[in-house]
Short mmCIF file of N, CA and C in Angstrom, two decimals:
data_model
loop_
_atom_site.label_atom_id
_atom_site.label_comp_id
_atom_site.label_asym_id
_atom_site.label_seq_id
_atom_site.Cartn_x
_atom_site.Cartn_y
_atom_site.Cartn_z
N GLN A 1 124.19 70.37 201.56
CA GLN A 1 123.01 70.95 202.17
C GLN A 1 123.35 71.37 203.59
N VAL A 2 123.02 72.61 203.92
CA VAL A 2 123.36 73.14 205.23
C VAL A 2 122.33 72.67 206.25
N GLN A 3 122.85 72.21 207.38
CA GLN A 3 121.97 71.84 208.50
C GLN A 3 122.36 72.70 209.71
N LEU A 4 121.35 73.28 210.32
CA LEU A 4 121.54 74.10 211.50
C LEU A 4 120.99 73.38 212.71
N VAL A 5 121.75 73.41 213.79
CA VAL A 5 121.30 72.78 215.03
C VAL A 5 121.49 73.77 216.17
N GLU A 6 120.38 74.19 216.76
CA GLU A 6 120.42 75.09 217.91
C GLU A 6 120.28 74.28 219.18
N SER A 7 120.98 74.70 220.22
CA SER A 7 120.91 73.99 221.49
C SER A 7 121.21 74.95 222.63
N GLY A 8 120.96 74.47 223.85
CA GLY A 8 121.31 75.25 225.02
C GLY A 8 120.13 75.90 225.74
N GLY A 9 118.95 75.76 225.18
CA GLY A 9 117.79 76.36 225.81
C GLY A 9 117.39 75.63 227.07
N GLY A 10 116.39 76.19 227.76
CA GLY A 10 115.90 75.57 228.97
C GLY A 10 115.01 76.51 229.75
N LEU A 11 114.72 76.10 230.96
CA LEU A 11 113.91 76.90 231.87
C LEU A 11 114.84 77.66 232.82
N VAL A 12 114.64 78.95 232.93
CA VAL A 12 115.50 79.76 233.78
C VAL A 12 114.63 80.81 234.48
N GLN A 13 115.04 81.19 235.66
CA GLN A 13 114.31 82.22 236.40
C GLN A 13 114.63 83.61 235.86
N PRO A 14 113.73 84.54 236.04
CA PRO A 14 114.04 85.93 235.65
C PRO A 14 115.33 86.39 236.30
N GLY A 15 116.15 87.07 235.50
CA GLY A 15 117.45 87.51 235.96
C GLY A 15 118.56 86.51 235.70
N GLY A 16 118.20 85.32 235.28
CA GLY A 16 119.18 84.28 235.04
C GLY A 16 119.86 84.40 233.68
N SER A 17 120.70 83.41 233.39
CA SER A 17 121.49 83.43 232.15
C SER A 17 121.42 82.08 231.45
N LEU A 18 121.59 82.12 230.16
CA LEU A 18 121.73 80.92 229.34
C LEU A 18 122.68 81.23 228.20
N ARG A 19 123.33 80.20 227.69
CA ARG A 19 124.13 80.35 226.49
C ARG A 19 123.62 79.37 225.45
N LEU A 20 123.19 79.90 224.33
CA LEU A 20 122.72 79.09 223.22
C LEU A 20 123.85 78.88 222.22
N SER A 21 123.78 77.74 221.55
CA SER A 21 124.75 77.43 220.50
C SER A 21 124.03 77.17 219.19
N CYS A 22 124.67 77.57 218.12
CA CYS A 22 124.18 77.31 216.76
C CYS A 22 125.32 76.64 216.01
N ALA A 23 125.13 75.37 215.70
CA ALA A 23 126.15 74.62 214.98
C ALA A 23 125.67 74.36 213.56
N ALA A 24 126.60 74.42 212.62
CA ALA A 24 126.23 74.23 211.23
C ALA A 24 127.09 73.14 210.61
N SER A 25 126.49 72.40 209.74
CA SER A 25 127.23 71.43 208.93
C SER A 25 126.87 71.65 207.48
N GLY A 26 127.77 71.27 206.59
CA GLY A 26 127.48 71.38 205.17
C GLY A 26 127.88 72.70 204.54
N THR A 27 128.58 73.52 205.31
CA THR A 27 129.03 74.79 204.75
C THR A 27 130.22 75.28 205.55
N ILE A 28 130.95 76.21 204.95
CA ILE A 28 132.03 76.85 205.68
C ILE A 28 131.42 78.05 206.38
N PHE A 29 131.11 77.83 207.62
CA PHE A 29 130.30 78.77 208.40
C PHE A 29 130.93 80.15 208.46
N ASN A 30 132.27 80.18 208.53
CA ASN A 30 132.91 81.46 208.79
C ASN A 30 132.84 82.42 207.61
N ARG A 31 132.32 81.96 206.49
CA ARG A 31 132.14 82.86 205.36
C ARG A 31 130.91 83.74 205.50
N TYR A 32 130.03 83.35 206.44
CA TYR A 32 128.72 83.98 206.49
C TYR A 32 128.49 84.77 207.77
N GLY A 33 127.71 85.84 207.62
CA GLY A 33 127.13 86.46 208.78
C GLY A 33 125.99 85.60 209.28
N ILE A 34 125.83 85.55 210.59
CA ILE A 34 124.81 84.71 211.21
C ILE A 34 123.97 85.55 212.15
N ALA A 35 122.69 85.28 212.13
CA ALA A 35 121.78 85.99 213.03
C ALA A 35 121.05 85.00 213.93
N TRP A 36 120.69 85.49 215.09
CA TRP A 36 119.77 84.78 215.97
C TRP A 36 118.40 85.43 215.82
N TYR A 37 117.39 84.57 215.74
CA TYR A 37 116.02 84.99 215.66
C TYR A 37 115.26 84.31 216.81
N ARG A 38 114.09 84.83 217.10
CA ARG A 38 113.26 84.15 218.08
C ARG A 38 111.78 84.32 217.71
N GLN A 39 111.00 83.35 218.14
CA GLN A 39 109.57 83.40 217.89
C GLN A 39 108.83 83.01 219.16
N ALA A 40 108.09 83.96 219.68
CA ALA A 40 107.27 83.71 220.86
C ALA A 40 105.90 83.20 220.42
N PRO A 41 105.18 82.53 221.29
CA PRO A 41 103.86 82.01 220.93
C PRO A 41 102.94 83.12 220.44
N GLY A 42 102.34 82.89 219.28
CA GLY A 42 101.40 83.85 218.73
C GLY A 42 102.02 85.07 218.10
N LYS A 43 103.35 85.09 218.00
CA LYS A 43 104.03 86.25 217.43
C LYS A 43 104.87 85.85 216.23
N GLN A 44 105.22 86.84 215.43
CA GLN A 44 106.09 86.58 214.29
C GLN A 44 107.54 86.42 214.74
N ARG A 45 108.29 85.71 213.94
CA ARG A 45 109.71 85.56 214.21
C ARG A 45 110.38 86.92 214.11
N GLU A 46 111.26 87.21 215.05
CA GLU A 46 111.95 88.49 215.06
C GLU A 46 113.45 88.30 215.16
N LEU A 47 114.15 89.30 214.67
CA LEU A 47 115.61 89.27 214.71
C LEU A 47 116.08 89.71 216.09
N VAL A 48 116.94 88.93 216.69
CA VAL A 48 117.50 89.24 218.01
C VAL A 48 118.82 89.97 217.87
N GLY A 49 119.67 89.46 217.00
CA GLY A 49 120.97 90.07 216.80
C GLY A 49 121.74 89.30 215.77
N SER A 50 122.90 89.82 215.39
CA SER A 50 123.68 89.20 214.33
C SER A 50 125.17 89.42 214.53
N ILE A 51 125.92 88.60 213.83
CA ILE A 51 127.37 88.75 213.83
C ILE A 51 127.85 88.54 212.40
N THR A 52 128.70 89.44 211.93
CA THR A 52 129.21 89.32 210.57
C THR A 52 130.34 88.30 210.52
N SER A 53 130.78 88.00 209.32
CA SER A 53 131.91 87.08 209.17
C SER A 53 133.16 87.66 209.82
N GLY A 54 133.23 88.97 209.90
CA GLY A 54 134.37 89.62 210.52
C GLY A 54 134.25 89.82 212.02
N GLY A 55 133.08 89.47 212.57
CA GLY A 55 132.91 89.53 214.02
C GLY A 55 132.18 90.76 214.54
N SER A 56 131.71 91.63 213.66
CA SER A 56 130.93 92.78 214.11
C SER A 56 129.53 92.34 214.50
N THR A 57 129.02 92.91 215.56
CA THR A 57 127.72 92.49 216.07
C THR A 57 126.72 93.64 216.08
N ALA A 58 125.47 93.27 216.05
CA ALA A 58 124.37 94.23 216.15
C ALA A 58 123.23 93.54 216.88
N TYR A 59 122.44 94.34 217.62
CA TYR A 59 121.40 93.76 218.45
C TYR A 59 120.10 94.55 218.35
N ALA A 60 119.01 93.85 218.56
CA ALA A 60 117.73 94.51 218.70
C ALA A 60 117.74 95.33 219.99
N ASP A 61 117.01 96.43 219.99
CA ASP A 61 116.98 97.29 221.17
C ASP A 61 116.52 96.53 222.42
N SER A 62 115.63 95.58 222.22
CA SER A 62 115.06 94.86 223.36
C SER A 62 116.07 93.99 224.09
N VAL A 63 117.18 93.67 223.46
CA VAL A 63 118.18 92.79 224.09
C VAL A 63 119.53 93.46 224.25
N LYS A 64 119.67 94.66 223.75
CA LYS A 64 120.96 95.34 223.79
C LYS A 64 121.42 95.51 225.23
N GLY A 65 122.67 95.18 225.47
CA GLY A 65 123.22 95.27 226.81
C GLY A 65 123.02 94.02 227.65
N ARG A 66 122.17 93.11 227.18
CA ARG A 66 121.91 91.88 227.92
C ARG A 66 122.40 90.64 227.16
N PHE A 67 122.32 90.68 225.84
CA PHE A 67 122.70 89.54 225.02
C PHE A 67 124.00 89.84 224.29
N THR A 68 124.80 88.79 224.09
CA THR A 68 126.06 88.92 223.37
C THR A 68 126.21 87.76 222.40
N ILE A 69 126.51 88.09 221.16
CA ILE A 69 126.74 87.06 220.14
C ILE A 69 128.23 86.94 219.87
N SER A 70 128.70 85.72 219.79
CA SER A 70 130.10 85.47 219.46
C SER A 70 130.16 84.26 218.53
N ARG A 71 131.33 84.04 217.96
CA ARG A 71 131.47 82.90 217.06
C ARG A 71 132.82 82.23 217.25
N ASP A 72 132.84 80.92 217.02
CA ASP A 72 134.06 80.13 217.04
C ASP A 72 134.13 79.45 215.68
N ASN A 73 134.86 80.04 214.76
CA ASN A 73 134.89 79.53 213.40
C ASN A 73 135.52 78.13 213.33
N ALA A 74 136.45 77.86 214.21
CA ALA A 74 137.08 76.53 214.21
C ALA A 74 136.07 75.44 214.53
N ARG A 75 135.06 75.80 215.31
CA ARG A 75 134.03 74.84 215.69
C ARG A 75 132.75 74.98 214.84
N ASN A 76 132.79 75.90 213.89
CA ASN A 76 131.60 76.13 213.05
C ASN A 76 130.37 76.43 213.92
N THR A 77 130.56 77.25 214.92
CA THR A 77 129.50 77.49 215.91
C THR A 77 129.39 78.97 216.23
N VAL A 78 128.16 79.42 216.40
CA VAL A 78 127.87 80.77 216.86
C VAL A 78 127.12 80.65 218.17
N TYR A 79 127.41 81.55 219.08
CA TYR A 79 126.82 81.51 220.42
C TYR A 79 125.96 82.75 220.68
N LEU A 80 125.00 82.57 221.56
CA LEU A 80 124.19 83.68 222.05
C LEU A 80 124.20 83.60 223.56
N GLN A 81 124.95 84.49 224.19
CA GLN A 81 124.97 84.58 225.64
C GLN A 81 123.86 85.52 226.07
N MET A 82 122.97 85.01 226.90
CA MET A 82 121.81 85.78 227.33
C MET A 82 121.87 85.96 228.84
N ASN A 83 121.96 87.20 229.26
CA ASN A 83 122.00 87.53 230.69
C ASN A 83 120.79 88.37 231.05
N SER A 84 120.54 88.48 232.35
CA SER A 84 119.42 89.29 232.85
C SER A 84 118.13 88.97 232.10
N LEU A 85 117.85 87.71 232.00
CA LEU A 85 116.69 87.27 231.21
C LEU A 85 115.39 87.74 231.83
N LYS A 86 114.44 88.05 230.94
CA LYS A 86 113.12 88.52 231.33
C LYS A 86 112.07 87.56 230.79
N SER A 87 110.88 87.64 231.36
CA SER A 87 109.82 86.75 230.89
C SER A 87 109.53 86.95 229.41
N GLU A 88 109.69 88.18 228.94
CA GLU A 88 109.42 88.46 227.53
C GLU A 88 110.47 87.89 226.59
N ASP A 89 111.54 87.33 227.13
CA ASP A 89 112.52 86.64 226.29
C ASP A 89 112.11 85.21 225.99
N THR A 90 111.03 84.76 226.60
CA THR A 90 110.54 83.40 226.36
C THR A 90 110.15 83.24 224.89
N ALA A 91 110.75 82.26 224.24
CA ALA A 91 110.54 82.04 222.81
C ALA A 91 111.34 80.82 222.37
N ILE A 92 111.11 80.42 221.14
CA ILE A 92 112.00 79.46 220.50
C ILE A 92 113.04 80.27 219.73
N TYR A 93 114.29 79.92 219.93
CA TYR A 93 115.39 80.66 219.33
C TYR A 93 115.99 79.86 218.17
N TYR A 94 116.22 80.56 217.07
CA TYR A 94 116.75 79.97 215.85
C TYR A 94 117.95 80.78 215.37
N CYS A 95 118.77 80.14 214.56
CA CYS A 95 119.83 80.87 213.88
C CYS A 95 119.69 80.66 212.38
N ASN A 96 120.27 81.58 211.63
CA ASN A 96 120.28 81.48 210.18
C ASN A 96 121.21 82.54 209.64
N ALA A 97 121.34 82.57 208.34
CA ALA A 97 122.28 83.48 207.71
C ALA A 97 121.71 84.90 207.66
N ILE A 98 122.57 85.86 207.51
CA ILE A 98 122.20 87.22 207.16
C ILE A 98 122.87 87.56 205.84
N PRO A 99 122.35 88.51 205.02
CA PRO A 99 121.26 89.44 205.36
C PRO A 99 119.87 88.84 205.26
N PHE A 100 119.74 87.64 204.77
CA PHE A 100 118.44 87.01 204.78
C PHE A 100 118.64 85.53 205.10
N PRO A 101 117.63 84.89 205.72
CA PRO A 101 117.76 83.50 206.15
C PRO A 101 117.71 82.53 204.97
N LYS A 102 118.87 82.25 204.39
CA LYS A 102 118.94 81.50 203.16
C LYS A 102 118.91 80.00 203.33
N TRP A 103 119.08 79.51 204.57
CA TRP A 103 119.10 78.08 204.79
C TRP A 103 117.81 77.58 205.42
N ALA A 104 117.59 76.29 205.32
CA ALA A 104 116.42 75.69 205.98
C ALA A 104 116.54 75.90 207.49
N TRP A 105 115.44 76.23 208.11
CA TRP A 105 115.45 76.48 209.55
C TRP A 105 115.72 75.18 210.31
N GLY A 106 116.48 75.31 211.39
CA GLY A 106 116.65 74.19 212.31
C GLY A 106 115.43 74.05 213.20
N GLN A 107 115.53 73.17 214.17
CA GLN A 107 114.38 72.92 215.04
C GLN A 107 114.24 74.00 216.12
N GLY A 108 115.27 74.79 216.28
CA GLY A 108 115.25 75.82 217.31
C GLY A 108 115.48 75.23 218.70
N THR A 109 115.64 76.12 219.66
CA THR A 109 115.80 75.70 221.04
C THR A 109 114.90 76.58 221.91
N GLN A 110 114.15 75.93 222.78
CA GLN A 110 113.16 76.63 223.58
C GLN A 110 113.81 77.29 224.79
N VAL A 111 113.53 78.56 224.97
CA VAL A 111 113.95 79.29 226.17
C VAL A 111 112.69 79.74 226.90
N THR A 112 112.60 79.35 228.15
CA THR A 112 111.46 79.73 228.97
C THR A 112 111.97 80.45 230.21
N VAL A 113 111.53 81.68 230.39
CA VAL A 113 111.94 82.46 231.55
C VAL A 113 110.73 82.61 232.46
N SER A 114 110.81 81.96 233.61
CA SER A 114 109.67 81.93 234.51
C SER A 114 110.13 81.61 235.92
N SER A 115 109.43 82.17 236.87
CA SER A 115 109.72 81.86 238.27
C SER A 115 108.85 80.70 238.75
#
């Protein structure tokens, strides 16, 4: 059974940076494409960006140029580097498989961007 654990969130000022981690157990992570999703209060979960098993990335327009996804297959971990954070990036961030979220959701990690 695959378990996902997201970490690295916190409170940051606008313009600041955070790096989120998504660690998986129970599967060979590097076989799968992985996406980061986020859910803001009162909104539906949305796709932030993704990375294929081969390392190709894609991003939502709202984060393009500010967020970068990478992976360390040896550590079974995918990262989300977030720079130039804005208040509208405030949300709980989750990871899961692509092309569809086939695993049980982890607890997510809260990112709050506020002065």
